Amino acid sequence: MALPMKCFYRVCGFLSSSQLPSHVICRNNATLSGQKDASPRRIFSGIQPTGIPHIGNYLGALQQWVQLQEEGHHVIYSVVDMHSITVPQDPDQLRENIYDMTACLLACGIDPDKSILFQQSSVSQHAELAWILGCKATMARLKHLPQWKVKSGPKEEGGVGLFTYPILQAADILLYKATHVPIGVDQVQHLQLAQDLATTFNYHYGQYFPQPTAILGETKKVQSLRKPDSKMSKSEADPRSRIDLTDSPEVIREKLKKAVTDSTSAVTYDPDTRPGVSNLVRIHSACTGLSCEEICRQNEGIETAKYKFVVADAVVAKLDPIRTEILRLQNDRSFLDSVLRQGARKARDIAEKTYSDVKKLVGFS
């Protein structure tokens, strides 16, 4: 499920440092090596293969994945194809999306020699552990999780997979005995479920699973270019609402040129009253490393229409090398297959050991 040095919660106005839950850390408040417990450091995160990632995915998650990798942590990243079928998928398109997502992750900087990168469905123990954990979860708890409430609608008409996928998500994490999980703020409650299931399992069968801690990214959330009050999303029908990692420089410039702002021409940062312009400033900040205050100061006197071209230049400079590498990797299926096979072998080595232990603890063997 990233970068200027401020905690995601605080820059988005959610919580102060003292209000953060105990299972959440901010990248600028704590380092992983500074925490003390008996479990070895291991990081797990996954991303669904639902199309080409957009700039919000990159700045909010994938860039952080690379940072964690380069810091030398034991990192495991998965293309979580099993999660993607909680909504209808065309099989041929899903196969393409798995390759595309793998190419995107590699182009963004995930190194299969430093990280484990694999396809979730290649490791059967994810589903097997999910069943055992599901037997310890309650329907009442799952009904209160945000994804079910949002996606099932007022009549709760979603499928069983949508209802239970947070349990599979918990299994993804616990199967590798992950100690830290990079997530967005919208996934905090799902991480809490994984924590609770680990606690419940340990209570019944003895201390085995570590308590996973959430790592919240430092980049402020990226909003839709067409509806700046809403988060940028791959599911939004209007392609002008987002910047995909494979967009050409010309397309990026055109999308930013037509980004919704307001009638005030000055470049200022005020998310409450000027969400459109503030979104552009956030994107500019994340692409350059400059603070929002520095950007507004540097662009004082520039009209918003001209400022969009400045933002476009910064975005193109950041994304065009990634785009070029994605396009190259998309034409090398044999290499992508080899990366996923290698990653699945490494992931399976860990998963088989964990599930063998779990079977003995539960009484299956």
Short mmCIF file of C-alpha atoms in Angstrom, two decimals:
data_model
loop_
_atom_site.label_atom_id
_atom_site.label_comp_id
_atom_site.label_asym_id
_atom_site.label_seq_id
_atom_site.Cartn_x
_atom_site.Cartn_y
_atom_site.Cartn_z
CA MET A 1 0.00 0.00 0.00
CA ALA A 2 7.33 8.86 -0.58
CA LEU A 3 9.98 13.71 -0.16
CA PRO A 4 9.81 16.87 1.90
CA MET A 5 10.53 16.25 5.58
CA LYS A 6 7.16 16.47 7.28
CA CYS A 7 4.95 13.74 8.63
CA PHE A 8 1.96 12.88 6.42
CA TYR A 9 -0.49 13.19 9.30
CA ARG A 10 0.66 16.65 10.32
CA VAL A 11 0.95 18.21 6.86
CA CYS A 12 -2.53 17.00 6.03
CA GLY A 13 -3.85 18.45 9.29
CA PHE A 14 -4.90 15.13 10.82
CA LEU A 15 -2.90 14.81 14.04
CA SER A 16 -0.06 16.31 16.01
CA SER A 17 2.91 14.11 16.91
CA SER A 18 1.52 13.55 20.40
CA GLN A 19 -1.78 12.32 18.92
CA LEU A 20 -0.31 9.67 16.64
CA PRO A 21 -1.39 6.10 17.43
CA SER A 22 1.34 3.97 19.00
CA HIS A 23 1.44 1.66 15.98
CA VAL A 24 2.22 4.55 13.59
CA ILE A 25 5.55 6.25 13.02
CA CYS A 26 6.45 9.18 10.80
CA ARG A 27 9.61 9.02 8.73
CA ASN A 28 10.96 12.25 10.24
CA ASN A 29 10.04 11.38 13.84
CA ALA A 30 11.73 8.00 14.14
CA THR A 31 14.15 5.80 12.31
CA LEU A 32 13.57 2.09 12.08
CA SER A 33 16.97 1.37 13.54
CA GLY A 34 16.14 3.52 16.55
CA GLN A 35 13.35 1.24 17.71
CA LYS A 36 14.08 -1.63 20.05
CA ASP A 37 12.38 -5.00 19.99
CA ALA A 38 13.31 -8.62 19.55
CA SER A 39 12.10 -8.98 15.96
CA PRO A 40 14.45 -8.43 13.01
CA ARG A 41 13.52 -5.44 10.86
CA ARG A 42 11.43 -6.55 7.90
CA ILE A 43 9.26 -4.31 5.71
CA PHE A 44 6.33 -5.49 3.58
CA SER A 45 4.05 -3.56 1.25
CA GLY A 46 1.94 -4.34 -1.79
CA ILE A 47 0.31 -2.58 -4.72
CA GLN A 48 -2.60 -3.71 -6.87
CA PRO A 49 -2.05 -4.14 -10.63
CA THR A 50 -4.92 -1.88 -11.65
CA GLY A 51 -3.27 0.16 -14.37
CA ILE A 52 -0.28 2.44 -14.71
CA PRO A 53 0.48 4.26 -11.43
CA HIS A 54 0.01 8.02 -11.39
CA ILE A 55 2.18 10.71 -9.87
CA GLY A 56 0.28 10.51 -6.59
CA ASN A 57 1.11 6.81 -6.28
CA TYR A 58 4.75 7.55 -7.04
CA LEU A 59 5.22 10.50 -4.70
CA GLY A 60 3.06 9.05 -1.94
CA ALA A 61 4.28 5.44 -1.91
CA LEU A 62 6.70 4.16 -4.53
CA GLN A 63 9.36 6.78 -3.90
CA GLN A 64 9.26 5.82 -0.21
CA TRP A 65 9.62 2.14 -1.12
CA VAL A 66 12.84 2.95 -2.93
CA GLN A 67 14.11 5.01 -0.01
CA LEU A 68 13.50 2.13 2.41
CA GLN A 69 15.30 -0.22 0.04
CA GLU A 70 18.29 2.09 -0.25
CA GLU A 71 18.49 2.46 3.53
CA GLY A 72 19.40 -1.22 3.63
CA HIS A 73 16.29 -2.64 5.27
CA HIS A 74 15.00 -6.13 4.47
CA VAL A 75 12.17 -5.14 2.13
CA ILE A 76 9.51 -7.29 0.47
CA TYR A 77 7.23 -5.76 -2.16
CA SER A 78 4.36 -7.56 -3.86
CA VAL A 79 2.14 -7.04 -6.89
CA VAL A 80 -1.03 -8.05 -5.07
CA ASP A 81 -3.07 -9.51 -7.91
CA MET A 82 -5.33 -11.48 -5.55
CA HIS A 83 -6.60 -8.23 -4.07
CA SER A 84 -7.39 -6.83 -7.51
CA ILE A 85 -10.11 -9.41 -8.24
CA THR A 86 -12.34 -8.12 -5.45
CA VAL A 87 -13.82 -6.16 -8.35
CA PRO A 88 -14.40 -7.65 -11.84
CA GLN A 89 -11.27 -7.94 -13.98
CA ASP A 90 -10.76 -8.92 -17.60
CA PRO A 91 -8.23 -11.80 -17.46
CA ASP A 92 -6.19 -10.61 -20.44
CA GLN A 93 -6.06 -7.06 -19.10
CA LEU A 94 -5.10 -8.30 -15.65
CA ARG A 95 -2.14 -10.19 -17.12
CA GLU A 96 -1.03 -7.02 -18.90
CA ASN A 97 -1.48 -4.97 -15.74
CA ILE A 98 0.74 -7.34 -13.75
CA TYR A 99 3.54 -6.88 -16.28
CA ASP A 100 2.96 -3.13 -16.44
CA MET A 101 3.07 -2.75 -12.65
CA THR A 102 6.25 -4.81 -12.45
CA ALA A 103 7.85 -2.61 -15.13
CA CYS A 104 6.74 0.53 -13.28
CA LEU A 105 8.17 -0.63 -9.95
CA LEU A 106 11.50 -1.46 -11.53
CA ALA A 107 11.60 1.83 -13.43
CA CYS A 108 10.88 3.74 -10.22
CA GLY A 109 13.95 2.20 -8.64
CA ILE A 110 12.97 -1.10 -7.02
CA ASP A 111 16.05 -3.30 -7.39
CA PRO A 112 15.40 -7.09 -7.34
CA ASP A 113 18.93 -7.58 -6.00
CA LYS A 114 18.13 -5.42 -2.97
CA SER A 115 14.41 -6.13 -2.52
CA ILE A 116 12.13 -9.12 -2.91
CA LEU A 117 9.63 -8.27 -5.66
CA PHE A 118 7.02 -10.90 -6.48
CA GLN A 119 3.49 -11.63 -7.65
CA GLN A 120 1.19 -12.42 -4.71
CA SER A 121 -0.69 -15.33 -6.31
CA SER A 122 2.62 -17.15 -6.90
CA VAL A 123 2.84 -17.83 -3.15
CA SER A 124 -0.12 -19.97 -2.08
CA GLN A 125 0.51 -19.46 1.63
CA HIS A 126 -1.07 -15.99 1.44
CA ALA A 127 -4.51 -17.54 0.95
CA GLU A 128 -3.84 -20.40 3.38
CA LEU A 129 -2.84 -18.09 6.23
CA ALA A 130 -5.77 -15.79 5.42
CA TRP A 131 -8.16 -18.67 6.12
CA ILE A 132 -6.66 -19.31 9.55
CA LEU A 133 -6.68 -15.62 10.45
CA GLY A 134 -10.23 -15.28 9.12
CA CYS A 135 -11.36 -17.86 11.62
CA LYS A 136 -10.23 -15.45 14.35
CA ALA A 137 -11.91 -12.35 12.89
CA THR A 138 -15.49 -11.21 13.41
CA MET A 139 -18.00 -9.94 10.87
CA ALA A 140 -18.80 -6.96 13.08
CA ARG A 141 -15.17 -5.83 12.95
CA LEU A 142 -14.88 -6.23 9.17
CA LYS A 143 -18.09 -4.27 8.58
CA HIS A 144 -16.57 -1.20 10.22
CA LEU A 145 -13.48 -1.08 8.03
CA PRO A 146 -13.44 1.90 5.63
CA GLN A 147 -13.05 0.09 2.29
CA TRP A 148 -16.14 -2.05 2.89
CA LYS A 149 -18.24 0.91 3.96
CA VAL A 150 -17.17 2.97 0.96
CA LYS A 151 -17.23 0.36 -1.79
CA SER A 152 -20.19 -1.82 -0.77
CA GLY A 153 -22.63 1.09 -0.76
CA PRO A 154 -25.53 1.77 1.61
CA LYS A 155 -27.06 -1.66 0.89
CA GLU A 156 -23.78 -3.49 1.55
CA GLU A 157 -23.89 -5.22 -1.83
CA GLY A 158 -20.18 -5.93 -2.21
CA GLY A 159 -18.83 -9.43 -2.70
CA VAL A 160 -17.35 -11.69 -0.05
CA GLY A 161 -13.86 -11.01 -1.41
CA LEU A 162 -14.29 -7.27 -0.84
CA PHE A 163 -15.59 -7.97 2.67
CA THR A 164 -12.73 -10.25 3.68
CA TYR A 165 -9.81 -8.75 1.77
CA PRO A 166 -8.48 -6.93 4.87
CA ILE A 167 -7.87 -10.41 6.32
CA LEU A 168 -5.86 -11.33 3.22
CA GLN A 169 -4.04 -8.03 3.68
CA ALA A 170 -3.21 -9.03 7.25
CA ALA A 171 -1.99 -12.41 6.00
CA ASP A 172 0.25 -10.66 3.45
CA ILE A 173 1.94 -8.82 6.31
CA LEU A 174 2.09 -11.56 8.92
CA LEU A 175 3.22 -14.28 6.50
CA TYR A 176 6.59 -12.52 6.30
CA LYS A 177 6.54 -11.56 9.98
CA ALA A 178 6.84 -7.94 8.86
CA THR A 179 7.70 -5.43 11.55
CA HIS A 180 6.97 -2.31 9.48
CA VAL A 181 4.44 -1.54 6.73
CA PRO A 182 4.51 1.62 4.56
CA ILE A 183 0.88 2.65 4.09
CA GLY A 184 -1.35 5.61 3.36
CA VAL A 185 -3.48 7.17 6.06
CA ASP A 186 -6.57 5.48 4.58
CA GLN A 187 -5.09 2.06 5.40
CA VAL A 188 -4.33 2.66 9.10
CA GLN A 189 -7.46 0.81 10.27
CA HIS A 190 -6.53 -2.19 8.12
CA LEU A 191 -3.10 -2.24 9.72
CA GLN A 192 -4.82 -2.18 13.11
CA LEU A 193 -6.73 -5.30 12.07
CA ALA A 194 -3.46 -7.04 11.23
CA GLN A 195 -2.13 -6.05 14.65
CA ASP A 196 -5.22 -7.36 16.39
CA LEU A 197 -5.14 -10.66 14.48
CA ALA A 198 -1.47 -11.10 15.40
CA THR A 199 -2.35 -10.46 19.05
CA THR A 200 -5.28 -12.89 18.94
CA PHE A 201 -3.19 -15.60 17.28
CA ASN A 202 -0.39 -15.14 19.80
CA TYR A 203 -2.89 -15.31 22.68
CA HIS A 204 -4.30 -18.64 21.52
CA TYR A 205 -1.17 -20.34 20.23
CA GLY A 206 1.82 -18.64 21.88
CA GLN A 207 3.97 -15.67 20.98
CA TYR A 208 4.82 -15.95 17.29
CA PHE A 209 3.88 -12.93 15.13
CA PRO A 210 5.49 -9.52 15.72
CA GLN A 211 3.32 -6.40 15.96
CA PRO A 212 3.60 -4.59 12.60
CA THR A 213 4.07 -0.82 12.76
CA ALA A 214 2.76 1.56 10.11
CA ILE A 215 5.18 3.91 8.36
CA LEU A 216 3.38 6.96 7.01
CA GLY A 217 4.95 8.72 4.06
CA GLU A 218 6.19 12.28 4.26
CA THR A 219 4.68 13.66 1.03
CA LYS A 220 1.41 15.54 1.18
CA LYS A 221 -1.41 13.86 -0.70
CA VAL A 222 -1.85 14.67 -4.37
CA GLN A 223 -5.32 15.76 -5.43
CA SER A 224 -7.20 15.37 -8.71
CA LEU A 225 -6.30 17.94 -11.34
CA ARG A 226 -9.99 18.26 -12.27
CA LYS A 227 -11.56 17.96 -8.80
CA PRO A 228 -8.93 19.34 -6.40
CA ASP A 229 -11.13 18.56 -3.37
CA SER A 230 -10.74 14.84 -4.17
CA LYS A 231 -7.70 12.58 -4.07
CA MET A 232 -6.04 11.76 -7.41
CA SER A 233 -7.27 8.32 -8.45
CA LYS A 234 -6.83 5.80 -11.25
CA SER A 235 -10.55 5.10 -11.06
CA GLU A 236 -11.63 8.64 -12.00
CA ALA A 237 -13.18 8.55 -15.46
CA ASP A 238 -11.53 11.73 -16.76
CA PRO A 239 -7.89 10.94 -17.68
CA ARG A 240 -7.09 14.66 -17.38
CA SER A 241 -7.56 14.30 -13.62
CA ARG A 242 -4.21 12.54 -13.14
CA ILE A 243 -0.68 12.36 -14.47
CA ASP A 244 0.28 8.78 -15.26
CA LEU A 245 3.90 7.69 -15.12
CA THR A 246 3.77 6.85 -18.83
CA ASP A 247 2.38 10.23 -19.92
CA SER A 248 4.58 11.99 -22.47
CA PRO A 249 5.96 15.47 -21.71
CA GLU A 250 3.40 16.92 -24.11
CA VAL A 251 0.51 15.18 -22.36
CA ILE A 252 1.77 16.25 -18.93
CA ARG A 253 1.98 19.87 -20.01
CA GLU A 254 -1.50 19.75 -21.51
CA LYS A 255 -3.02 18.19 -18.38
CA LEU A 256 -1.40 20.74 -16.09
CA LYS A 257 -2.39 23.58 -18.41
CA LYS A 258 -6.03 22.55 -17.95
CA ALA A 259 -5.78 21.82 -14.22
CA VAL A 260 -8.65 23.42 -12.31
CA THR A 261 -7.56 26.40 -10.20
CA ASP A 262 -9.57 29.58 -9.44
CA SER A 263 -10.00 33.18 -10.54
CA THR A 264 -7.16 34.54 -8.39
CA SER A 265 -3.97 34.87 -10.40
CA ALA A 266 -1.34 34.87 -7.61
CA VAL A 267 0.57 31.71 -6.60
CA THR A 268 -0.22 31.08 -2.93
CA TYR A 269 -0.50 28.02 -0.72
CA ASP A 270 -3.86 27.81 1.05
CA PRO A 271 -5.43 24.34 0.72
CA ASP A 272 -8.68 25.37 2.42
CA THR A 273 -9.57 28.30 0.18
CA ARG A 274 -7.44 27.59 -2.91
CA PRO A 275 -7.28 23.78 -3.26
CA GLY A 276 -6.44 23.77 -6.99
CA VAL A 277 -3.41 26.07 -6.86
CA SER A 278 -2.27 24.53 -3.58
CA ASN A 279 -2.33 21.09 -5.22
CA LEU A 280 -0.01 22.38 -7.95
CA VAL A 281 2.32 23.82 -5.30
CA ARG A 282 2.36 20.46 -3.47
CA ILE A 283 3.21 18.60 -6.68
CA HIS A 284 5.93 21.15 -7.46
CA SER A 285 7.31 20.78 -3.93
CA ALA A 286 7.40 16.98 -4.08
CA CYS A 287 9.14 17.00 -7.47
CA THR A 288 11.82 19.52 -6.50
CA GLY A 289 12.32 19.11 -2.75
CA LEU A 290 11.55 22.80 -2.20
CA SER A 291 9.11 23.74 0.54
CA CYS A 292 5.70 25.19 -0.38
CA GLU A 293 6.80 28.49 1.16
CA GLU A 294 9.95 28.61 -0.99
CA ILE A 295 7.95 27.86 -4.13
CA CYS A 296 5.43 30.63 -3.46
CA ARG A 297 8.26 33.05 -2.76
CA GLN A 298 10.14 32.11 -5.94
CA ASN A 299 7.00 32.47 -8.05
CA GLU A 300 5.73 35.69 -6.54
CA GLY A 301 4.34 37.91 -9.26
CA ILE A 302 3.75 35.04 -11.71
CA GLU A 303 0.18 34.47 -12.80
CA THR A 304 -1.34 31.04 -12.18
CA ALA A 305 -1.61 30.33 -15.90
CA LYS A 306 2.14 30.81 -16.35
CA TYR A 307 2.93 28.99 -13.11
CA LYS A 308 1.35 25.85 -14.55
CA PHE A 309 4.16 25.71 -17.11
CA VAL A 310 6.73 25.97 -14.30
CA VAL A 311 5.09 23.01 -12.54
CA ALA A 312 4.98 21.09 -15.81
CA ASP A 313 8.73 21.53 -16.31
CA ALA A 314 9.40 20.19 -12.81
CA VAL A 315 7.08 17.20 -13.29
CA VAL A 316 8.57 16.33 -16.69
CA ALA A 317 12.09 16.51 -15.27
CA LYS A 318 11.06 14.11 -12.49
CA LEU A 319 8.99 11.62 -14.46
CA ASP A 320 10.41 11.48 -17.98
CA PRO A 321 13.40 9.25 -17.08
CA ILE A 322 10.96 6.88 -15.34
CA ARG A 323 8.65 6.90 -18.36
CA THR A 324 11.52 6.04 -20.70
CA GLU A 325 12.55 3.09 -18.53
CA ILE A 326 8.95 1.82 -18.22
CA LEU A 327 8.55 1.79 -22.00
CA ARG A 328 11.83 -0.10 -22.37
CA LEU A 329 10.89 -2.71 -19.74
CA GLN A 330 7.41 -3.23 -21.18
CA ASN A 331 9.11 -4.61 -24.29
CA ASP A 332 11.23 -7.08 -22.30
CA ARG A 333 8.71 -9.65 -21.02
CA SER A 334 11.35 -12.32 -20.49
CA PHE A 335 13.20 -10.06 -18.03
CA LEU A 336 9.99 -9.18 -16.19
CA ASP A 337 9.14 -12.90 -15.95
CA SER A 338 12.58 -13.66 -14.56
CA VAL A 339 12.27 -10.91 -11.92
CA LEU A 340 8.90 -12.22 -10.76
CA ARG A 341 10.10 -15.84 -10.71
CA GLN A 342 13.20 -14.94 -8.72
CA GLY A 343 11.14 -12.87 -6.29
CA ALA A 344 8.55 -15.63 -5.86
CA ARG A 345 11.29 -18.13 -4.97
CA LYS A 346 12.69 -15.81 -2.31
CA ALA A 347 9.24 -14.98 -0.94
CA ARG A 348 8.24 -18.64 -0.90
CA ASP A 349 11.30 -19.55 1.17
CA ILE A 350 10.06 -17.23 3.93
CA ALA A 351 6.36 -18.03 3.51
CA GLU A 352 6.82 -21.81 3.65
CA LYS A 353 8.74 -21.58 6.91
CA THR A 354 6.13 -19.29 8.49
CA TYR A 355 3.18 -21.38 7.37
CA SER A 356 4.86 -24.62 8.48
CA ASP A 357 5.23 -23.10 11.96
CA VAL A 358 1.62 -21.89 11.92
CA LYS A 359 0.32 -25.35 10.96
CA LYS A 360 2.12 -26.88 13.93
CA LEU A 361 0.89 -24.21 16.31
CA VAL A 362 -2.72 -24.57 15.15
CA GLY A 363 -2.60 -28.37 15.20
CA PHE A 364 -2.66 -29.13 11.46
CA SER A 365 0.62 -31.00 11.69
#
